[in-house]
Coordinates of C-alpha atoms in Angstrom, one line a residue:
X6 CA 62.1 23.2 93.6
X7 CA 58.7 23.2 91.6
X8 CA 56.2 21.2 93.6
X9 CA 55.3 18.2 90.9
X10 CA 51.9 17.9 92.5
X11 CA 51.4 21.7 91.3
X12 CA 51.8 20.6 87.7
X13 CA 48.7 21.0 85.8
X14 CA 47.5 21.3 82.0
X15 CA 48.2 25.0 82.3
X16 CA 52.0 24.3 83.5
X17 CA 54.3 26.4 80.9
X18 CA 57.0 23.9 80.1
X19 CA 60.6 24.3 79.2
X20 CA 63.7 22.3 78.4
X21 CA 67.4 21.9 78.6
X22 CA 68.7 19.6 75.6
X23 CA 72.9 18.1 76.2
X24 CA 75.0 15.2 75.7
X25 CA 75.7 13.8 78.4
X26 CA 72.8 15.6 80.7
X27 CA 73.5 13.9 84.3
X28 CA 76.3 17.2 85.0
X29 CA 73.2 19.9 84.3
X30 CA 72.3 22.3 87.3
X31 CA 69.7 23.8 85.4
X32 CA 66.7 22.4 86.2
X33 CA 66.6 22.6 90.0
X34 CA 67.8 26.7 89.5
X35 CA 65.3 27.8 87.2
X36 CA 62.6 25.4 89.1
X37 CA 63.7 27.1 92.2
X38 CA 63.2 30.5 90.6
X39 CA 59.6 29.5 89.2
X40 CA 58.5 29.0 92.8
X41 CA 60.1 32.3 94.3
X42 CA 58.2 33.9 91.4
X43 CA 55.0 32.1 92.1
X44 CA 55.2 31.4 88.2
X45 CA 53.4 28.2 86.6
X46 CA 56.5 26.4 84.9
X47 CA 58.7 23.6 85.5
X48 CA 61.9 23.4 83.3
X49 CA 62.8 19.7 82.5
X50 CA 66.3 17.5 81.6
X51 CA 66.1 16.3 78.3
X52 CA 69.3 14.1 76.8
X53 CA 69.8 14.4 73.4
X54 CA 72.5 13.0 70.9
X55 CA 74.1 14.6 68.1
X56 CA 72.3 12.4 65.7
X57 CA 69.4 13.3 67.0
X58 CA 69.3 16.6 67.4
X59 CA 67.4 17.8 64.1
X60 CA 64.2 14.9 64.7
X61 CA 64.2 16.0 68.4
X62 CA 64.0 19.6 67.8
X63 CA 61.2 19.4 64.8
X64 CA 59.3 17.6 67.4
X65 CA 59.3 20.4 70.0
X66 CA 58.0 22.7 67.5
X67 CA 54.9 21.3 67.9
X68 CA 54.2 21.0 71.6
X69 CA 51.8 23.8 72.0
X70 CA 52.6 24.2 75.9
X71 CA 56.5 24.3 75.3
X72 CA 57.6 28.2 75.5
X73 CA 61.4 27.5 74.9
X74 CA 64.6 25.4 75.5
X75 CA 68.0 26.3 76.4
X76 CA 70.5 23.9 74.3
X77 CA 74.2 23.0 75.9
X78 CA 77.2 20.7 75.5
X79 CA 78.0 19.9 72.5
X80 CA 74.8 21.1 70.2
X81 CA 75.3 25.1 70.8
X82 CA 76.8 25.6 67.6
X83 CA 74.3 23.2 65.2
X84 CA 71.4 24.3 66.5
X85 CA 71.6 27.6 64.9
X86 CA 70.8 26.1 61.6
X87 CA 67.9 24.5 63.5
X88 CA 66.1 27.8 64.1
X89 CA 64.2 30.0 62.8
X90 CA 65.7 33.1 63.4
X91 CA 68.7 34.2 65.9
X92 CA 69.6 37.4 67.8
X93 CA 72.8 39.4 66.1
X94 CA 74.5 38.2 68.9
X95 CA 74.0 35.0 68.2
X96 CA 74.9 35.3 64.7
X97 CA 78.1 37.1 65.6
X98 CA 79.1 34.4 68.2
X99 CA 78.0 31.5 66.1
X100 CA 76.1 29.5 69.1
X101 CA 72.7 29.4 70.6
X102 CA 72.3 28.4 74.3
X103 CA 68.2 29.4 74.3
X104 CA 65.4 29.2 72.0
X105 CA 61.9 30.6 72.8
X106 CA 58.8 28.9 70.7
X107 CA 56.5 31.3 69.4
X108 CA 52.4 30.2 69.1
X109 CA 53.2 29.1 65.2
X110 CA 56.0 26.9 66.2
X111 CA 59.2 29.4 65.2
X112 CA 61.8 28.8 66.9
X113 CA 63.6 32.0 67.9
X114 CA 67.8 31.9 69.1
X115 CA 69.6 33.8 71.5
X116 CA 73.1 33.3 73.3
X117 CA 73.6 34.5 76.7
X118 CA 76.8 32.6 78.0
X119 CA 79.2 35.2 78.0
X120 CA 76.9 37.7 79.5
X121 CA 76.3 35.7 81.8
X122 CA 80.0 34.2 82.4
X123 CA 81.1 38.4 82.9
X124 CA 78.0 38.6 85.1
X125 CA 79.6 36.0 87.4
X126 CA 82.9 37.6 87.5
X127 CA 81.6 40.8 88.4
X128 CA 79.0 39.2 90.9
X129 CA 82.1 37.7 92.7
X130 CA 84.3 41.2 92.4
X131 CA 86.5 40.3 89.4
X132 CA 86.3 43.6 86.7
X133 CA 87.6 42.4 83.1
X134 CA 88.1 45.4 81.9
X135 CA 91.9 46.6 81.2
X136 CA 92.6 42.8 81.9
X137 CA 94.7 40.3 79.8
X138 CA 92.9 37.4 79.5
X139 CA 93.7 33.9 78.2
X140 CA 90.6 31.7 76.3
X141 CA 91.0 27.6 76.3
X142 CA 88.6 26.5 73.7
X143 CA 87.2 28.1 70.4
X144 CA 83.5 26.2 70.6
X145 CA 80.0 27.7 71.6
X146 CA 80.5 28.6 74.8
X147 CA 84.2 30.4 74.1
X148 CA 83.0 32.0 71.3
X149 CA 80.3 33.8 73.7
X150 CA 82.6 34.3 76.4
X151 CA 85.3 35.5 74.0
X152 CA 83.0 38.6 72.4
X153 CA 81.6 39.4 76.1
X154 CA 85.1 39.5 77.5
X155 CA 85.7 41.7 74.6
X156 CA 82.6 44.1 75.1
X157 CA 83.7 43.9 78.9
X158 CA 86.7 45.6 77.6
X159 CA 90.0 43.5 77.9
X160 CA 92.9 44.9 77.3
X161 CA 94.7 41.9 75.8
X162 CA 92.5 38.2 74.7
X163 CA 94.4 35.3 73.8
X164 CA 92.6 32.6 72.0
X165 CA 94.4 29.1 72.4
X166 CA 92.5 26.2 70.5
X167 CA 94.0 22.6 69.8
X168 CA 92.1 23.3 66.2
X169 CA 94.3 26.3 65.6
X170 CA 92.3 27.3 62.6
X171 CA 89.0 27.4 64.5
X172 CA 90.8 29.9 67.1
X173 CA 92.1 32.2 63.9
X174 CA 88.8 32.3 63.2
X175 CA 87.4 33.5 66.5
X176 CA 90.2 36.3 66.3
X177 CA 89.0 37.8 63.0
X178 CA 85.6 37.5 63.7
X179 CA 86.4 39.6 67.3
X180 CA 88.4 41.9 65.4
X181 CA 85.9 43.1 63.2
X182 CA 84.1 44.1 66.2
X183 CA 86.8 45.1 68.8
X184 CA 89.4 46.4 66.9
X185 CA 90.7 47.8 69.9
X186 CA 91.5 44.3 72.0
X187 CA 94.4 42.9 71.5
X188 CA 94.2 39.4 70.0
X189 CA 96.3 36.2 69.6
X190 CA 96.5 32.8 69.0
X191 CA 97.9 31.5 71.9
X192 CA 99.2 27.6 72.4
X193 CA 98.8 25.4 75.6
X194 CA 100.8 28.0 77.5
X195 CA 98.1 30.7 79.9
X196 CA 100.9 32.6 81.5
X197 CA 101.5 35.8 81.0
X198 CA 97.6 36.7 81.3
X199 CA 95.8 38.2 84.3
X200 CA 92.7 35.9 83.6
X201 CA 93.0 32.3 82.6
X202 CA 89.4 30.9 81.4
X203 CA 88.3 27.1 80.8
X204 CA 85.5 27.5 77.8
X205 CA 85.6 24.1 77.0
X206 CA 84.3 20.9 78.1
X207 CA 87.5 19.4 79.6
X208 CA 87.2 18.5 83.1
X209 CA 83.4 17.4 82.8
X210 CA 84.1 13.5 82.4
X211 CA 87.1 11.1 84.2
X212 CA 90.2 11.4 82.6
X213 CA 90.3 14.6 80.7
X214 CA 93.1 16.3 79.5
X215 CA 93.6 19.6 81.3
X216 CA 92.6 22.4 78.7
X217 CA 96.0 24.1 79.2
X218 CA 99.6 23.6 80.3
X219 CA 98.8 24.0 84.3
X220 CA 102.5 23.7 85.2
X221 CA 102.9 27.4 83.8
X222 CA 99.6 28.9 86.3
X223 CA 100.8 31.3 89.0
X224 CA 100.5 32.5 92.0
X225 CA 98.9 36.3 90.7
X226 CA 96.6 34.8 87.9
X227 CA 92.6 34.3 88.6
X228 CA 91.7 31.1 86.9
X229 CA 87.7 30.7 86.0
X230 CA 85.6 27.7 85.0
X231 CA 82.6 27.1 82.7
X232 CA 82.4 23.9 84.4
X233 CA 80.0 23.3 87.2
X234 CA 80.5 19.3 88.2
X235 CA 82.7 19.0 89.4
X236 CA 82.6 22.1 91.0
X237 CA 86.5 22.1 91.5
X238 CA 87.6 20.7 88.3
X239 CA 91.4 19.1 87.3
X240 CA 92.2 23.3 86.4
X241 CA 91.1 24.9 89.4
X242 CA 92.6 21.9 91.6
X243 CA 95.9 22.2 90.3
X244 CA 95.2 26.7 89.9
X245 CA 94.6 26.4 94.0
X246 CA 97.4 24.1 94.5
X247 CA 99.8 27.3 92.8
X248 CA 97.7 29.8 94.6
X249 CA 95.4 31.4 91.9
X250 CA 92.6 32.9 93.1
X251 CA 89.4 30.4 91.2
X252 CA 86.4 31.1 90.2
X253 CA 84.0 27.9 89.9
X254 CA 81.7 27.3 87.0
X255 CA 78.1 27.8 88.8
X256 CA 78.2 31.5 89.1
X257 CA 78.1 31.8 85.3
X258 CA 74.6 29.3 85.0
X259 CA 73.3 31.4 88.1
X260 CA 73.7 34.7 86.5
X261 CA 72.6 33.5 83.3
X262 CA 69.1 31.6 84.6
X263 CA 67.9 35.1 85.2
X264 CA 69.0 36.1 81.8
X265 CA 67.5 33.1 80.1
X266 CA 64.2 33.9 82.3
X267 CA 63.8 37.6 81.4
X268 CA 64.3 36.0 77.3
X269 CA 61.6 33.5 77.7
X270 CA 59.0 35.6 79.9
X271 CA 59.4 38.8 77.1
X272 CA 58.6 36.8 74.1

């Protein structure tokens, strides 16, 4: 991790904004990466509600030494409004999950969940393409996983939301680009799909519902989390007990720190 005794008036800083904050592995990856690189940065927690979102963000505009922020559960979606501009991904998807800072203060969107979620999968041997896959959750993060599960070239994506409208929604908007998926509004019910994917935020606190029916999971199905604490969430418990093959949550923010690092040091 970043040496704080290293930290100078030349440090480049950086943020992650969420709601709650104390699950983020963030900080101590990128950190870690700044020191491999022998880069000058340190990348800090910052906890941020709802309500407070628009007065917090005006304010980082105008720390001159901030270069940029990644933003996660649950202000992916609002902060779009908040910026400046966004990348046509990020338009597409709906949700921004980093923001670089130019000199002037402009705050400049991008969304790189979904790459990096299919960066994971691959990293760990798991090829999307000509797969059927079944989405829990129409928020930020499954809207971004949704379209890069689409571009990685599923056969078959299944969109199960307990706001049914909000999953319609997702489907037309991955129609439009991938005419050639497959698409559905699914219910609480994954079976029937090679690849069963978690893209809310169920399973981060006590006492969550399960995002989907896990009494239907079997044996042949690969079941993947956003989640990364717990690492083995209520899903990927009750996947292993069936005898799915899981993949945890932490591959997705590893893959995606260098993502997010190649944004921020090109701007």
């Amino acid at each position: 991790m970043t040496n704080i005794n290293s930290i100078s008036g030349n440090t480049k800083v950086y943020a992650i904004i969420a709601d709650p904050i104390h699950h983020v592995k963030t900080p101590a990856a990128m950190n870690d990466l700044f020191s491999a690189r022998g880069e000058d940065g340190v990348l800090v927690p910052f906890h941020v509600a709802p309500e407070d979102l628009p007065t917090v963000v005006a304010g980082l505009r105008g720390i001159q030494s901030l270069e940029g922020f990644i933003v996660t559960v649950p202000h992916k979606t609002t902060i779009v409004d908040l910026c400046d501009s966004v990348t046509e991904a990020a338009r597409v998807v709906g949700a921004v999950n980093v923001v670089t800072r130019t000199k002037a203060g402009k705050l400049h969107g991008d969304i790189l969940d979904g790459a990096g979620f299919v960066a994971g999968l691959r990293q760990a041997g798991i090829e999307p393409k000509g797969l059927s896959a079944y989405l829990a959750g129409a928020g930020g993060a499954a809207n971004a996983i949704a379209f890069a599960l689409a571009e990685a070239g599923v056969k078959r994506l299944t969109i199960a939301n307990r706001t049914a409208k909000k999953a319609q929604d997702l489907v037309e908007r991955i129609a439009a680009s991938f005419p050639a998926v497959e698409l559905s509004v699914g219910t609480s019910d994954p079976s029937d799909h090679d690849l069963v994917v978690n893209g809310t935020s169920l399973g981060l606190r006590p006492g969550d519902a399960l995002p989907c029916d896990a009494s239907k999971l079997t044996s042949n199905q690969i079941v993947a989390e956003i989640i990364m604490q717990p690492a083995i969430t209520p899903l990927l418990a009750a996947a292993k007990e069936v005898g799915c093959r899981v993949h945890q949550g932490l591959p997705m923010l590893l893959c995606q720190i260098e993502l997010m690092a190649a944004v921020m040091a090109s701007k």
